[in-house]
Amino acid sequence: MYSRYQRRSRVRRSGAAYAATLTAILAVAGAHAAGAQTTASLAQIKAEFASQPRVAVPHNEFAPGVAPLLNRSRFLGRQDGQTQVSITVSLPLRNRAALDEYVRRIADPKDALYGKGLTSKQFRELYSPSHEDFDTVISYAKSQGLSVAEASPTRSLVLVRGSSRNVESAFNVKLDRYLLPTGSVVYTNNVAPTIPQGVASRILGVTGLNSIPSVNYHRKAAPKFQTDLQSLLNPSAIGSGPAGGLAPNDILAAYNLKTVPYKGEGQSLAVFQLDGYDMADVTKYTTQFNLGTPNITNILYNGFSGLPNAGTDGGFLEVILDIDMVLALAPKLDHLYVYEAKNSDALGLYQRIADDNLAPVVSVSWGLAESLVDNATRLAEAQVFTQMAAQRQSIFNSSGDGGAYADAGSQTTPTVSVSDPASQPHVTGVGGTTLTTTGIGGTFVSETVWKGTLADAPLNGGGSGGGKSVIWPKPDYQKSPTPVGESPDMRDVPDVALDADPATGYDIYVADGGGWSSSGGTSAATPIWAAFITLVNQQRANVGDSALGEANPPIYALARDPADYAAAFHDVTVGDNLIYSAKVGYDDATGWGSFNGLELLNRLATSDPASFGTLSGTVLDADGAPLAGATLHFVREDTGATIGTDLVTGVDGKYTKDLSSKLTYTVSATKAPFAGRIDAGINVVAGATTVHDFVLTVGHPFSAGLQMISAPYDFSLNDVSYPSLIGLTAPLTREQRLYSYQPSQLQYVSYPTFPADTLRPGEGYWVKFAADNFTHFQGTPVKTTAVFQKVLQTGWNQIGNPFLENTLLSSIAVYDVKGNLLSSTLPASKVVKLPWAYRQASNDYVQLTANAPLVPWVGYWIYSSTASVLVITPPGGLPPNPPPTQPGSARN
């Protein structure tokens, strides 16, 4: 589907983490931008900006198609001054040439950086706009009476909000209202905007000065009367769904995915949506086809409600279609993130997906003709998509349903054009076909170009979108070694295709849409391609390889090889999209064609076989005997992603795993009742076997019930959280949590708050076990070659023995916080009292005597009348100091 842009299963609302990030950003901005305001009022800052010459906002010319659209619209007068308006200000990334070069290199199999990618933090550090530029933009907005509603952690995008009159003043425009031919009422600026020169030099552009829809959805529904009787009246029907459309198993059969063993386990995917949806519709689909309960998280941008029709009229149908198509191939995704916003917030929603960087694959079924997208929006989008490519995120976008006329829905006389963002160089554009199979639920026979009519093009019935961009030059993957497509020097669209004809479409359920119906459009093909790449990533993850990343370079590389192309793709050679005809190989109607599932998956999931090696070893107990039934878990250290399924040792205790030599791994070995090991920094040698054994010791036992505990290990250094350490599943109940008393707060903190996030040496904790338990992992023991220091706050503190052996109270000295000795032994101290131990059996306390020791794994109460430091000498004392000179070195 397409409008200006569009929106959104167990349903979870996720926003707290991002809200916290936003708060932190605005606090920093306050420290900078408001720092000047401690000595200068907003009025003074406003006057300072007013003294600067006003210049044109960069890249804010009207899109070429806007003027013809407004000429066919009715002028309604000036917008009410109190109407609230949201404006998005984009800032240019730093080091852009270096960023483009990095993106090129990580996609080149011959380059040393191939397969690498940046985390969100790394991207910010290398390429984000400066704090000074960011703060200047915020200062100007605030001085004009505008407030900051959203701010990108990369500092490349700021969403500000204010009254129409304040917006008009800030950008030196008037906002006029128009009634579009579609019946929608919009506002738009009457002249090109200007701002102070000191602000203009720091920004890329401004969007939101008009509310003309920025994207449309690309969905085409078969008429209800047709879908109700399709399976009876259409002899070429290929679907077994309730309305005669394709069911999930039909898709798997048609595109050779039946034998693929993956369903998205361990993977994440994001869908971009500009409307809300009803979860009950998704549940109806997953229940009908036995797909299980999906793990869906809704992420709402800029206060969007998430309700159907709240973003784009009728857009909720697109949201349901996208979700259903993803789940048809990948119903067991770890996370399906549904990002939702109003149509006018499309640009900010793209940026949010990139900044979150939660999903390696992103599906977008919204877009708009290039002629209707202004330069400011287009360039800001390009920045976001470049960021995604640098982070190894694959972006798929529907190429449109207007055939070769992407602007058919907005112009009286459509022009040959392509759709944005499908034409963006880092985006994979997905076109449409008409599918023929051996019958209902059958296998693939052939495909032709999905072709509609020019008369139906305004209603998403023109067929597969495709053609030549008038904006973007031909990217390397399309021009090297030989150019493909109709244009010799400009980007061609689409890149790939899949069934999109509503006559051979996909069944979905939408209660407000009449129940079961068959839908098509390139917006159905797009999420299926995205879900397919998620399965590719799953297989890559199984061998420790990185996510596929930007999809076009590897897709084009495979398609250019005749043998791989014949085996892995369905070449579409029949039909046209009202202008461009299908042909052998690449064409501007269907790109390289559709996927032959298993064949293409295996090729995309194999990066460089020569770079792989084998990790092998044995899991042993402390006596050297092999442990059968031990579980080994493999994680990539750069992303934290789990690699494939866990391995379980046989009677010989051995394991073997093929891994990429280009990555570093953390591997854990566990088996009850042993304390498992987590070993980090593991590498394999290409073409060889690397041996790594694990020795497990018996875990420390805990009895059931309430008790005060401690640990003579530091589990934080092994990155073991409390639930993992004790074998619990988060989220924890109140009784399951670990509790630590904080004297300065006169209250307890509990997991996951520090220091109750895991067991730390020297700390005491309250815990209540429902049954006998044990430590499931090994920690790092405290060094016995140095004293251990435990800071006490004024009042009651919880402590523990940091060492593995009993530690006498007489071996503990007391210092003040400045390092002055108060008492050489704890029993003689007048500041710190003797500890108290909790007795579980009698539910009371007993105070230790002066000769008593601190016992490992037991927690204690201790009182200090002022802030102090316990300096604990290891049992057995410290090692002797070396002699002042070496033997024989003294002069006679």
mmCIF file with all atom_site columns, C-alpha atoms in Angstrom, residues 153 334 458 562 741 801:
data_model
loop_
_atom_site.group_PDB
_atom_site.id
_atom_site.type_symbol
_atom_site.label_atom_id
_atom_site.label_alt_id
_atom_site.label_comp_id
_atom_site.label_asym_id
_atom_site.label_entity_id
_atom_site.label_seq_id
_atom_site.pdbx_PDB_ins_code
_atom_site.Cartn_x
_atom_site.Cartn_y
_atom_site.Cartn_z
_atom_site.occupancy
_atom_site.B_iso_or_equiv
_atom_site.pdbx_formal_charge
_atom_site.auth_seq_id
_atom_site.auth_comp_id
_atom_site.auth_asym_id
_atom_site.auth_atom_id
_atom_site.pdbx_PDB_model_num
ATOM 1 C CA . PRO A 1 153 ? 19.744 9.485   19.423  1.00 0.00 ? 153 PRO A CA 1
ATOM 2 C CA . ASP A 1 334 ? 11.544 -14.032 18.461  1.00 0.00 ? 334 ASP A CA 1
ATOM 3 C CA . PRO A 1 458 ? -5.109 5.152   -9.398  1.00 0.00 ? 458 PRO A CA 1
ATOM 4 C CA . PRO A 1 562 ? 23.970 -18.012 -15.128 1.00 0.00 ? 562 PRO A CA 1
ATOM 5 C CA . TYR A 1 741 ? 19.550 -2.940  51.366  1.00 0.00 ? 741 TYR A CA 1
ATOM 6 C CA . ASN A 1 801 ? 32.824 -12.951 52.781  1.00 0.00 ? 801 ASN A CA 1
#
